[in-house]
Structures are given as C-alpha cells and as structure tokens.
Short mmCIF file of C-alpha atoms in Angstrom, two decimals:
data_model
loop_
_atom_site.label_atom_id
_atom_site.label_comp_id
_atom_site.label_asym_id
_atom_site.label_seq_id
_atom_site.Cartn_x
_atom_site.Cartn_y
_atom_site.Cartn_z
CA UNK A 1358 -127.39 24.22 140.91
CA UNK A 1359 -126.49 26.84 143.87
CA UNK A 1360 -124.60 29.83 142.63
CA UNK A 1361 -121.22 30.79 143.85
CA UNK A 1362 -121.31 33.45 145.86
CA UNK A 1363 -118.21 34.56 143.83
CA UNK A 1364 -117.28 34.23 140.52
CA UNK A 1365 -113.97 35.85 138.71
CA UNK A 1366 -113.66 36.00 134.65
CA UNK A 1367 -111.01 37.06 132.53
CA UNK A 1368 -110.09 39.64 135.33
CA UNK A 1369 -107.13 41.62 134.29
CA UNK A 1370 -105.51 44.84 136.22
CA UNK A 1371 -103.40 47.00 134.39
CA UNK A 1372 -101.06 50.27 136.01
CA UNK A 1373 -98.62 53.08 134.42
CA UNK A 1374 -95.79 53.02 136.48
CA UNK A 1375 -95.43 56.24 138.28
CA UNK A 1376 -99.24 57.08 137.57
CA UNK A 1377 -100.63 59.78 139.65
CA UNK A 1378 -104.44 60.40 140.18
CA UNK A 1379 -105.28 61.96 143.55
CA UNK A 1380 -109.16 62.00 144.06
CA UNK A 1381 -109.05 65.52 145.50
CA UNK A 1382 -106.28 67.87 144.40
CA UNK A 1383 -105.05 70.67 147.53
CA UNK A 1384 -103.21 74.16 146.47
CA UNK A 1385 -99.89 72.14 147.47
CA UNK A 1386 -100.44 69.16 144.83
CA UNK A 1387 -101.27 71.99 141.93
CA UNK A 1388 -97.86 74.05 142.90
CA UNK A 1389 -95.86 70.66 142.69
CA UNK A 1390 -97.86 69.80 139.83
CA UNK A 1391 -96.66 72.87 138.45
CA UNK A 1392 -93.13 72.51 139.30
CA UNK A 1393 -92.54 69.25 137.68
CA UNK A 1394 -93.79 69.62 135.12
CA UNK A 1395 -91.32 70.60 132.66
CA UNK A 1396 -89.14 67.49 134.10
CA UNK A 1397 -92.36 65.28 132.90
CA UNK A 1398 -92.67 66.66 129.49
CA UNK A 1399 -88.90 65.91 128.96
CA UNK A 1400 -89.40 62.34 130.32
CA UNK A 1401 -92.65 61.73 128.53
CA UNK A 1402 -91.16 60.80 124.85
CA UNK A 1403 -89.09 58.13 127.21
CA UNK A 1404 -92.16 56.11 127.87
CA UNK A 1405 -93.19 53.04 126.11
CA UNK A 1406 -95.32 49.64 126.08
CA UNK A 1407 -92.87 49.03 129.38
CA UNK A 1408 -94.48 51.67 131.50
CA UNK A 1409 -96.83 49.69 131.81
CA UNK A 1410 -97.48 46.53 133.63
CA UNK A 1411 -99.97 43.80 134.54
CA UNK A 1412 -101.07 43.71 138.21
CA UNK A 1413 -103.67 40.49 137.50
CA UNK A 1414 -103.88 38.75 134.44
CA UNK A 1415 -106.75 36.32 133.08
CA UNK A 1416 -108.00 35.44 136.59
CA UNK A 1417 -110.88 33.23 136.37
CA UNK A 1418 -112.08 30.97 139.16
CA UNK A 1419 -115.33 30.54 141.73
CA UNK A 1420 -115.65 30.46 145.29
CA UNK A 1421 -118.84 28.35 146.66
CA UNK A 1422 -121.00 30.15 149.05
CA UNK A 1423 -119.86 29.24 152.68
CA UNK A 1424 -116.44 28.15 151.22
CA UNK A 1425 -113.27 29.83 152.66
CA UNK A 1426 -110.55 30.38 150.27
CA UNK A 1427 -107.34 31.39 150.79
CA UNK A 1428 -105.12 33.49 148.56
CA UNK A 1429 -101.09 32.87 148.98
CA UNK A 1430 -98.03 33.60 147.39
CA UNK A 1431 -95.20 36.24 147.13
CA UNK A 1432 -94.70 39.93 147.68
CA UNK A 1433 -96.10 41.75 144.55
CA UNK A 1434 -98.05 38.38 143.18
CA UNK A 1435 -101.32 40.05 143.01
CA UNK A 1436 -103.02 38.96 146.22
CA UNK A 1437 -103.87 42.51 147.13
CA UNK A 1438 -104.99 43.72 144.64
CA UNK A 1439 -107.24 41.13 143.70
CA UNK A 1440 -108.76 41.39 146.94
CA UNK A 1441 -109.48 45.14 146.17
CA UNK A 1442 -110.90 44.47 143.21
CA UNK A 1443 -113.68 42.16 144.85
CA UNK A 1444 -114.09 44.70 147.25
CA UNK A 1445 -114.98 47.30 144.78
CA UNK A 1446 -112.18 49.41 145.67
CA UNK A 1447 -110.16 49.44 142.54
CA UNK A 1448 -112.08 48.65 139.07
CA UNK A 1449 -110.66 45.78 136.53
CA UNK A 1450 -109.23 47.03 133.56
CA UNK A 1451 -110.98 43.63 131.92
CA UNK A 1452 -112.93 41.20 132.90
CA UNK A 1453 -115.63 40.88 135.17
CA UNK A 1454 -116.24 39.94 139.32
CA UNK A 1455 -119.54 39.00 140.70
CA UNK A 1456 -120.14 38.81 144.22
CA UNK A 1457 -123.42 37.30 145.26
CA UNK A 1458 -124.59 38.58 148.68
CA UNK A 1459 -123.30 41.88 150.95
CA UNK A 1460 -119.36 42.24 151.32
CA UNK A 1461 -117.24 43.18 154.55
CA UNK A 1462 -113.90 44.08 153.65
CA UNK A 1463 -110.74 44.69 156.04
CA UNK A 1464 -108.23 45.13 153.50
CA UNK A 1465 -105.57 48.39 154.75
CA UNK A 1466 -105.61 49.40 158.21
CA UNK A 1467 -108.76 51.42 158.99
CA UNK A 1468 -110.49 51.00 155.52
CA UNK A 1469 -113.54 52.39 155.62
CA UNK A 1470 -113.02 54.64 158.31
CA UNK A 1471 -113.15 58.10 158.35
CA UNK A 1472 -110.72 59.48 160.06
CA UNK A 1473 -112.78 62.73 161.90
CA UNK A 1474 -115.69 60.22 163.23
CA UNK A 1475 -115.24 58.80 166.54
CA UNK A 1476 -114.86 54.75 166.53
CA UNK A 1477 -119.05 54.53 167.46
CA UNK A 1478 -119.77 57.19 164.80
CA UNK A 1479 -117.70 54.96 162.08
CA UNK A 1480 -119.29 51.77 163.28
CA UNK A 1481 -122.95 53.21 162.72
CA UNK A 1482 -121.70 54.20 159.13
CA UNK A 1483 -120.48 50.94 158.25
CA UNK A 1484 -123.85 49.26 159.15
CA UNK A 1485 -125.44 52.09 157.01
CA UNK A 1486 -123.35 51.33 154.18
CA UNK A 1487 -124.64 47.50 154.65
CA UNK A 1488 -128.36 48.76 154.97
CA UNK A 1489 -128.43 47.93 158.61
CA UNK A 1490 -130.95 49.91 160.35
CA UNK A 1491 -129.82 52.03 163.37
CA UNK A 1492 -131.87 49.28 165.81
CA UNK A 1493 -130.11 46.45 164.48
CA UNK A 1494 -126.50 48.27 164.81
CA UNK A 1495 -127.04 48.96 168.18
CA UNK A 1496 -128.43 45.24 169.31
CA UNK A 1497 -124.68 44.34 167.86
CA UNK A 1498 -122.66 47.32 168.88
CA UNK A 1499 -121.86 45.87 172.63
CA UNK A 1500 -120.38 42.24 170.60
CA UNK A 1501 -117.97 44.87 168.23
CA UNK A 1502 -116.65 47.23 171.35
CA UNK A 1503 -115.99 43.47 173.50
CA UNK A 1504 -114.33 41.95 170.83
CA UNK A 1505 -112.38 45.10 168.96
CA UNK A 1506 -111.24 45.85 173.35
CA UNK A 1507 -111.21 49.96 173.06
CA UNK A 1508 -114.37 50.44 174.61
CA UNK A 1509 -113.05 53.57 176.68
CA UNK A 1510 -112.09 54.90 173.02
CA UNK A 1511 -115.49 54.64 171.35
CA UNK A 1512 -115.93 58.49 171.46
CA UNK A 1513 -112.36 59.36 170.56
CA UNK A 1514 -112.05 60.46 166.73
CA UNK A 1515 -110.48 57.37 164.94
CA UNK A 1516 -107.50 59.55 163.87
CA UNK A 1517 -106.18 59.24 167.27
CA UNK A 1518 -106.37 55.55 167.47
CA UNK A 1519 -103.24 53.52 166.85
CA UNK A 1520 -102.97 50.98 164.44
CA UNK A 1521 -103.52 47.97 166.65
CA UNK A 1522 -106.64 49.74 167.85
CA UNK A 1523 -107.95 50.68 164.06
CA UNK A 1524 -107.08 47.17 162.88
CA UNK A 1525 -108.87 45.55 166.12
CA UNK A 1526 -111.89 48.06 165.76
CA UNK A 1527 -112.48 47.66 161.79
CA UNK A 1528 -112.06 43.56 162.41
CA UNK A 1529 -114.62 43.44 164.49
CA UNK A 1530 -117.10 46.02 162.67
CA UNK A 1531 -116.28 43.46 159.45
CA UNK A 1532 -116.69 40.50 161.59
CA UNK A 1533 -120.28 41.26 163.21
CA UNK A 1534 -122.02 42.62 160.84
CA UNK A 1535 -124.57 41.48 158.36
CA UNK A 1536 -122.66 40.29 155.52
CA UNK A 1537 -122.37 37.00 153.57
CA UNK A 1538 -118.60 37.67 151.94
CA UNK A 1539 -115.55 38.58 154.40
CA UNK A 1540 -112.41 39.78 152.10
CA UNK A 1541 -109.55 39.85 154.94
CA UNK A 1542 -106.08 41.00 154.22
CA UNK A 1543 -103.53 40.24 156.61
CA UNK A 1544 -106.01 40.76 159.44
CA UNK A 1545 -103.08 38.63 161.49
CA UNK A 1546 -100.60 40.82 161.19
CA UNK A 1547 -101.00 43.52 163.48
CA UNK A 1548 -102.04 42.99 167.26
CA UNK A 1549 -100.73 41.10 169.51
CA UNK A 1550 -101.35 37.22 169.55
CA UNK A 1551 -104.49 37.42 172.18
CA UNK A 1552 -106.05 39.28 169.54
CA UNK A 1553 -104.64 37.41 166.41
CA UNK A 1554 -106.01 34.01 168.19
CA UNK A 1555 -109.68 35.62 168.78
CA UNK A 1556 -109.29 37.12 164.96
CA UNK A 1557 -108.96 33.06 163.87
CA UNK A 1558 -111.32 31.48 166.19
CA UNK A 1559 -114.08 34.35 164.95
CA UNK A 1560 -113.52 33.83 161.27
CA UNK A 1561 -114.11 29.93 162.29
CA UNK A 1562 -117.15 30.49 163.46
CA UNK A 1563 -118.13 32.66 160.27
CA UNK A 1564 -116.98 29.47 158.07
CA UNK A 1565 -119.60 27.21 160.41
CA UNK A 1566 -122.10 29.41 159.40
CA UNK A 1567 -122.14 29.59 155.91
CA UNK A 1568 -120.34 32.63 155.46
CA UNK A 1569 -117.89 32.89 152.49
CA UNK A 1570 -114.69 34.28 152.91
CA UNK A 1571 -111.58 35.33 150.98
CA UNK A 1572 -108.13 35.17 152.80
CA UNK A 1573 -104.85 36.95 152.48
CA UNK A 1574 -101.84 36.07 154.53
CA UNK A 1575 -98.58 34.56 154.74
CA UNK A 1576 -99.16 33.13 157.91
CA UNK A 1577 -99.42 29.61 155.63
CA UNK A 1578 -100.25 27.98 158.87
CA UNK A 1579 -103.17 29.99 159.35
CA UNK A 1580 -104.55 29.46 155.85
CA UNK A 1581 -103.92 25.43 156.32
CA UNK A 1582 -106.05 25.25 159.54
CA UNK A 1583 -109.00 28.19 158.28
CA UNK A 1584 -109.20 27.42 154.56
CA UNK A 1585 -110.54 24.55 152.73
CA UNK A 1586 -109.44 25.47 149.47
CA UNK A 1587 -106.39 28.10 148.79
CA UNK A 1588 -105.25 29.86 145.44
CA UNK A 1589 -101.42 30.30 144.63
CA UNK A 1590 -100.81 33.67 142.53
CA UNK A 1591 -97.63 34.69 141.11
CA UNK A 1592 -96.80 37.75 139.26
CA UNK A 1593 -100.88 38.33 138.55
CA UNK A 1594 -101.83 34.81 137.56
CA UNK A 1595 -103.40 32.17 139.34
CA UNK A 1596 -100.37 29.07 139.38
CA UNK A 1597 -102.80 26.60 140.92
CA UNK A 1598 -105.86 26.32 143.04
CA UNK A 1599 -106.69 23.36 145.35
CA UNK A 1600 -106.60 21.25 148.10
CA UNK A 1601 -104.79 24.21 151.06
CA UNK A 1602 -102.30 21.45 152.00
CA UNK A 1603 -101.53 20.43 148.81
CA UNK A 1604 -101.13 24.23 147.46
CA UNK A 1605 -99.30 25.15 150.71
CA UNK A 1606 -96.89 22.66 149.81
CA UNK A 1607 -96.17 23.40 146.16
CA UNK A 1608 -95.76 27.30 147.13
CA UNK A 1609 -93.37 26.33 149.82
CA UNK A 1610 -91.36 23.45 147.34
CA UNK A 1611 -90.90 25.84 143.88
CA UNK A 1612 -91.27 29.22 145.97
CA UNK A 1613 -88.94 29.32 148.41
CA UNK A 1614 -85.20 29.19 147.29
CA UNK A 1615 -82.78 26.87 149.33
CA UNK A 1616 -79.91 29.16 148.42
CA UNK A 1617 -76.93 29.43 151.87
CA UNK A 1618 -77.52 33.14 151.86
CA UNK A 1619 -80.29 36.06 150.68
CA UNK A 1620 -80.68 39.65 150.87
CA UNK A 1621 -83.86 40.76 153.11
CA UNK A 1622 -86.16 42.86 151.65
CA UNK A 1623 -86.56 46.37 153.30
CA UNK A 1624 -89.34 47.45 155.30
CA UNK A 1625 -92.32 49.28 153.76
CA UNK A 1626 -91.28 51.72 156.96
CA UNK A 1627 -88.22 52.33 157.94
CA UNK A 1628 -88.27 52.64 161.82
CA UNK A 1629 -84.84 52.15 163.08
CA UNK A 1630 -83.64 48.63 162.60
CA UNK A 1631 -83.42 46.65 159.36
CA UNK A 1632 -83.00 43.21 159.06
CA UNK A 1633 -80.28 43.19 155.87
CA UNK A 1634 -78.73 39.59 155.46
CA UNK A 1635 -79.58 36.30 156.42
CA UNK A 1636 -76.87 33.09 156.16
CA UNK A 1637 -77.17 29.38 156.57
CA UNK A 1638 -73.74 27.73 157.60
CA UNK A 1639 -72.69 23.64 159.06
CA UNK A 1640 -71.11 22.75 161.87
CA UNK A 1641 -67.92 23.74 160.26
CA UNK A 1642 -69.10 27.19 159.43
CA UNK A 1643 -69.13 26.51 155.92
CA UNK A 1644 -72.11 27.51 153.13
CA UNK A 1645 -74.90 25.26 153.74
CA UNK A 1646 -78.12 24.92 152.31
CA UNK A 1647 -78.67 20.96 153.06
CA UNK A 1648 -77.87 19.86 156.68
CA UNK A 1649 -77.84 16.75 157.80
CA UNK A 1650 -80.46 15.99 160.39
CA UNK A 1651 -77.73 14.97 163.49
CA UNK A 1652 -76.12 17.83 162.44
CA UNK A 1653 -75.87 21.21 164.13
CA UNK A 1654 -77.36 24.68 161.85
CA UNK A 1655 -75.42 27.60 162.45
CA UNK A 1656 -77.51 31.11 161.25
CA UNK A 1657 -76.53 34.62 160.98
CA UNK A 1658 -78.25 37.95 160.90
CA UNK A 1659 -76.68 40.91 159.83
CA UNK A 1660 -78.79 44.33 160.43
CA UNK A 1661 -78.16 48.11 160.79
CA UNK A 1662 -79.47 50.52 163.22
CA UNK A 1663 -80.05 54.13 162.34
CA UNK A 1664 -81.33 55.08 165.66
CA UNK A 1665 -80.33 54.64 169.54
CA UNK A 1666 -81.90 51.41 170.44
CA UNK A 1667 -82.34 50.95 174.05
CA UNK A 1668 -83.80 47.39 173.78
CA UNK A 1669 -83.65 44.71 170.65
CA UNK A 1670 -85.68 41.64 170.56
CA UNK A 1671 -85.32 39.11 167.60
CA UNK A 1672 -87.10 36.40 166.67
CA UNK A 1673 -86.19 33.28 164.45
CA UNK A 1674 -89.77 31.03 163.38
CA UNK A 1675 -89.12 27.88 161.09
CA UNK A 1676 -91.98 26.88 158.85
CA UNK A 1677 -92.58 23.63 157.73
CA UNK A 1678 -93.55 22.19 153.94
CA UNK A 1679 -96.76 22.41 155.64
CA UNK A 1680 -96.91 25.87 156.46
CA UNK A 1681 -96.47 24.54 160.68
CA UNK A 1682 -94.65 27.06 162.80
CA UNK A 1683 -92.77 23.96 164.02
CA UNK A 1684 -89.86 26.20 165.90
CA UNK A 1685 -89.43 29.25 167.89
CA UNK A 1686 -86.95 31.00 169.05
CA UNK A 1687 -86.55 34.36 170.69
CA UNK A 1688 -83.54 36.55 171.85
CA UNK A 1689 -83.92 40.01 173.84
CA UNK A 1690 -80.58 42.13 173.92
CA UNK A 1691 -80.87 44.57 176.79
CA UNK A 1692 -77.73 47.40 176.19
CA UNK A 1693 -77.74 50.68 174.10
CA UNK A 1694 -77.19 49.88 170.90
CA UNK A 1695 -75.76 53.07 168.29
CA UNK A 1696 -75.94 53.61 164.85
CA UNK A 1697 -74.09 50.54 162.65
CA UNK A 1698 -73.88 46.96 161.87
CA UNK A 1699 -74.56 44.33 163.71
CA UNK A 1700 -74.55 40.55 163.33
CA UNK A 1701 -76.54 38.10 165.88
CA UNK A 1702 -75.42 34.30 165.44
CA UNK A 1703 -76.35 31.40 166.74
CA UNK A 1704 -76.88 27.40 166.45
CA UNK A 1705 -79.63 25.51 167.30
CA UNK A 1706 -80.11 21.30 166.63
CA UNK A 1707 -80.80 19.91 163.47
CA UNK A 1708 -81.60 16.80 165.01
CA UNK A 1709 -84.80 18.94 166.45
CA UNK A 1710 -86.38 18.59 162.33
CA UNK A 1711 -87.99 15.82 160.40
CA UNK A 1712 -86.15 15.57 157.21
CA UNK A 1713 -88.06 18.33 154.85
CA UNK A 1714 -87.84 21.83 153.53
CA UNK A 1715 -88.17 24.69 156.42
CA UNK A 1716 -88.36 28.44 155.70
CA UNK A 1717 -87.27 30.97 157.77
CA UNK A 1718 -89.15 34.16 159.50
CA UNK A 1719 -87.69 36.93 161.11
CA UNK A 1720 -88.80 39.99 163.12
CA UNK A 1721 -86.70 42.67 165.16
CA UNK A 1722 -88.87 44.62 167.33
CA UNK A 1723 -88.90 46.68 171.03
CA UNK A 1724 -90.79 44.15 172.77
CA UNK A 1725 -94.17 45.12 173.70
CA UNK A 1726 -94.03 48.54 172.51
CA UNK A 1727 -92.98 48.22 167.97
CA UNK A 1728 -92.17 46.14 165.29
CA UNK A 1729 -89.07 47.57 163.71
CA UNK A 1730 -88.95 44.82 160.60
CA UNK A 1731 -90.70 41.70 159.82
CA UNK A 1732 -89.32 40.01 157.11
CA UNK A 1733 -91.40 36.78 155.87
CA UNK A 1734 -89.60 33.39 153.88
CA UNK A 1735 -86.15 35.29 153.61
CA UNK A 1736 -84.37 31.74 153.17
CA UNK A 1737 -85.04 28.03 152.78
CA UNK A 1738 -83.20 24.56 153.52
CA UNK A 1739 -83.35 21.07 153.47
CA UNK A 1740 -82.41 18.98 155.91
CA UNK A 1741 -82.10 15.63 154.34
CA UNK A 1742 -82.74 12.44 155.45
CA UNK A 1743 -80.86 9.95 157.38
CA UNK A 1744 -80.71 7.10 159.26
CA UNK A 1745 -81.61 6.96 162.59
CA UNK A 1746 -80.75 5.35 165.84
CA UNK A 1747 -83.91 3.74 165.03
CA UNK A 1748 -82.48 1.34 162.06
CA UNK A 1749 -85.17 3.09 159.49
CA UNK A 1750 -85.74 6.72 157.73
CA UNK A 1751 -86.96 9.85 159.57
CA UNK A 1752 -88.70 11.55 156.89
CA UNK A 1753 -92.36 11.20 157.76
CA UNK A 1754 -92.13 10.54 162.00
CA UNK A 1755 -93.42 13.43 163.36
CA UNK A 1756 -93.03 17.52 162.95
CA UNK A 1757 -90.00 17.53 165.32
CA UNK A 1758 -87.69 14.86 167.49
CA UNK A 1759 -86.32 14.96 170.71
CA UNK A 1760 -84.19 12.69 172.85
CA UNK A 1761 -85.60 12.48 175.79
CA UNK A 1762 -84.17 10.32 179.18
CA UNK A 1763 -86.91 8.21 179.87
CA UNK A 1764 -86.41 6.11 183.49
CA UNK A 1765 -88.11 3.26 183.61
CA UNK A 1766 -88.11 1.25 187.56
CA UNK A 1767 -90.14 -1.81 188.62
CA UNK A 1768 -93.15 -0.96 190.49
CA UNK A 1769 -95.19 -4.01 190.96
CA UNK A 1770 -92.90 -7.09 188.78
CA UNK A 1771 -93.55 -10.54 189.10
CA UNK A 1772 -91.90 -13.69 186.94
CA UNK A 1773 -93.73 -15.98 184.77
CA UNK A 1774 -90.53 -18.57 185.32
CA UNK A 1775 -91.61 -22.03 186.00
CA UNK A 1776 -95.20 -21.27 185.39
CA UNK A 1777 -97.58 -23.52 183.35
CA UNK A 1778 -100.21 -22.35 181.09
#
C-alpha cells in the first residue's frame, strides 16, 4: 500500500496568552523589557491553567499523495496554524506530522523572503532551500517572472514590493518549483481577480499531476471546484472530514447563524473604513431572518470612517449552501465622505434565490487602488420555500430564477386539420 504523502497524529498546539519570544532581541526590546517589568511581576501570581489555551487539539488524519485537501472553517479554528505546523514553521507541542516528499509553502505574505534580496536573488534561495541546482532554477526562472507579472522588479529589493507583488512573486516561486506538497493559505485573497483566476487554474494543473496540496480559504467556492476532499476545524479540532460538497454544506448549515442582525468583526488593519453592522429586514422593514422567496430583502450596512474618503466602493456577494457565489452586487459612491457614520441600504429580489441558506460577504474598498475591510459570512438567511407560478416547489430548480419575457411568433406554421395519417 502507497504511503500518504501526509500523515497527522495526535497533533496538539498549545500558547500562553500574551507570550513573548522574539528570535533576535534589539537594545529597544531589552529597555522595554526593562520597563515592564515590574508591571509583569505584579501580574504574574494572576496567571493560571487559563493562560493558556489550545490552538489544535488531537488532530489526526492523512492526505493521499496527489490528493488536494482543503481546510475550512471559522476565524481562530486552527486552519493556520495547522498549516504552519506542516510547514515546519511552528513545532507541535504533541504529536507528530510527516510529510513525505519536498514542501512549498505560501502561508503569510512574502514567507520565505528576505526582505534585503532582490525578487531574483530570493527566487534562487528558495530553489536552494529545495536542493535545486542553480541550472535547473534558471531553466524555470522565465515561467516564475511570466506568471508572478513584476518582471521589471526582479532586481528591486523585495522590501519595496507591495503586497500584491510579494504575494504574486512567492505564488509563483511555490508554484514552479520542484516540490511534491503545496501548503497555500489564502493565496486568493490578495491580487486582483486576473491573478486570483491564474492562481486556481495553476494549482489545477498541480492536482493533474500528482501533486498534493493543502488548502486554506474561505472562498468555499474555490475549495468546492479545487478540492476533492476538505476538512472542517473548529476551535482546534477536526469536526468532520469528507466529501468538499458535503463538508461545505455542513460548515455553511451549523456555522453560519441566521440571526436578522450581527456585529462585523474589525479589520486586522485598520485603514479608514470599517464595516460595523450588518441587518436583514422584509418588505415591511421589519427583523427578518426567513424571507419568502416572492418577497423583496431589504439590507443595511452601517460603517464609520476615520479618514477623508474621496471614493467608497462596496460590495454585497451571496454564497450559497454550496459555497456558489450565486449574486453580486456592487455600489461606487463618488463624493467626499468625513469622519462618522454612515449607513448604505438597499433591496434587491428574493425571487432572484432558490429556496436555501445564503451567507453574506462584504468588502469596502477605493476601487482599484485598497481594500479598506473585508469582512467574510457576517450574516445568514433562509429563504424558504414556496409555491411557484409553476404549480410545484422551488427548492432544488436551479442556483437562481428569473422571469424573463420570452416572444414567441410563427415563422414557418402549417395545420395538421383535416389531415389523415
């Protein structure tokens, strides 16, 4: 019998809250070191068995060599960390990962990059780090700098680059090179959609090939169409592991709550404009979590800006119990906006949905030049089934409906009256 090319026992990840352990230590970090530390010895007869807490616990599973495997579930579930763990980036505090075969990992923007190299300098050290010889990374160097698209940047020193160039470069260094495992993480979140579609269609052609790879995102319509098999984790344990469809469905049915109104999580930068409160209302403007499906779905968005905001672009995405993107919509607001609150409303068709659970996604950004917030699954709803004009249930038609006017004129119509067979 073949052997995975990954196996996972027992792994377990433990952390102190508000641990410190810098690798190098400046003159700055001892002085503040220095500083606190009276505050530290007063707090340190505080702590207890609750400092600490359990990033993964008892994660045991295998992925089959050429398999890709997906990893879903909330903010904080483990995903990351799990995935840095495989990489050999952070050690278990029990159990024990083997990976069969060399590992490319894109896990945080620009791992594995030093940051004084130039983008060709830090490709050649990658392939070193693989035990690629400098002939080989140089037959493959021309396929990275096409697909990563900063070839006029390939002597610039990476600390220059911007994100979207660091992600695009250390995709395609992870992408092209010799390596049997690929541990992505959120590779489709950053760049522009070009670039996101060339990310997929490349780590489709790695799955042909009989490269394994490991798959973070919340893009759940990504993992459905990439990944054979997905894993749902929440709060360090592995929930269930199966069928992509069938997990992408239980994550989205127990996962998402179908509450009228939530609270958005902040951003992990705060850049200007944050997306605060999201609320589900009916045609009457009442609470609503369940909407009939010839019914209208009224939304609000409440968010504060902190900053002069020339521009403000926001976008609405429904998902799906599949994980489909199966609605769009997009709104550009072109005057000044100051400092305060602001709420954007609107309505859009429920007659547009199947009967089903959708989630929602939001994102306020200055189009084409930053994301100010993206804010993933902030609120679910049903819209329940009904009757149609049709005589019979909705449920399972198709992804979306639409009326449309259909015309329908005689072009060449001749009568079968009086005729004999």
């Amino acid at each position: 019998m073949a052997h995975p090319a990954i196996r996972l026992d027992g792994i377990g990840k433990q952390y102190r809250i508000g641990a410190r352990g810098p690798l190098y230590r400046t003159l700055r970090d001892s002085v503040m070191e220095t500083l606190a530390l009276p505050m530290r010895m007063m707090q340190r007869g505080r702590a207890n068995a609750t400092s600490m807490i359990w990033a993964l616990q008892d994660i045991s599973f295998e992925v089959p060599a050429g398999e890709v495997l997906g990893l879903i579930g909330r903010n904080g579930a483990g995903k990351s960390t799990l995935l840095k763990i495989l990489a050999r980036v952070a050690r278990p505090t029990c159990g024990h990962a083997e990976l069969r075969g060399r590992v490319g990992s894109l896990l945080d923007i620009g791992t594995g990059f030093h940051p004084e190299l130039t983008g060709r300098e830090n490709v050649f050290l990658n392939g070193a780090i693989l035990g690629m010889s400098r002939r080989d990374m140089r037959a493959k160097m021309r396929d990275i700098v096409e697909f990563a698209e900063v070839d006029e940047f390939m002597d610039t020193p990476v600390k220059h680059y911007s994100s979207g160039m660091r992600v695009r470069l250390a995709f395609a260094v992870a992408a092209h090179l010799d390596s049997e495992i690929l541990l992505a993480d959120e590779v489709l979140s950053v760049g522009d959609l070009a670039f996101q579609k060339k990310c997929m269609g490349r780590m489709n052609a790695m799955a042909r090939s009989g490269r394994t790879v490991v798959f973070v995102s919340h893009n759940l319509a990504a993992v459905g169409e990439l990944c054979s098999r997905a894993a749902l984790l929440d709060r360090g344990r592995v929930v269930d592991i199966g069928r992509s469809t069938d997990i992408i469905r239980r994550y989205l049915s127990e996962y998402s709550s179908v509450l009228p109104a939530a609270t958005i999580a902040p951003p992990t930068e705060h850049l200007g404009v944050v997306l605060r409160h999201v609320s589900l209302m009916d045609s009457a403007g009442r609470p609503a979590s369940e909407h009939e499906w010839s019914e209208p779905i009224r939304m609000a968005v409440r968010m504060s800006v902190d900053a002069p905001v020339s521009s403000l672009s926001v976008g609405v995405t429904l998902v799906n119990e599949l994980g489909v993107r199966v609605l769009f919509s997009w709104m550009t607001f072109q005057q000044s906006f100051v400092p305060g609150t602001y709420v954007m409303d609107g309505e859009f068709s429920g007659s547009a949905l199947s009967p089903g659970r959708y989630t929602v996604n939001l994102n306020a950004e200055r189009y084409g030049v930053e994301y100010y917030h993206v804010a993933e699954e902030v609120i679910a709803f049903e819209v329940v089934k009904t009757m149609g004009e049709f005589g019979y249930q909705l449920d399972e038609m198709a992804v979306t409906y639409a009326r449309v006017p259909w015309n329908i004129a005689a072009v060449d119509a001749t009568t079968n009256a009086g005729r004999t067979q």
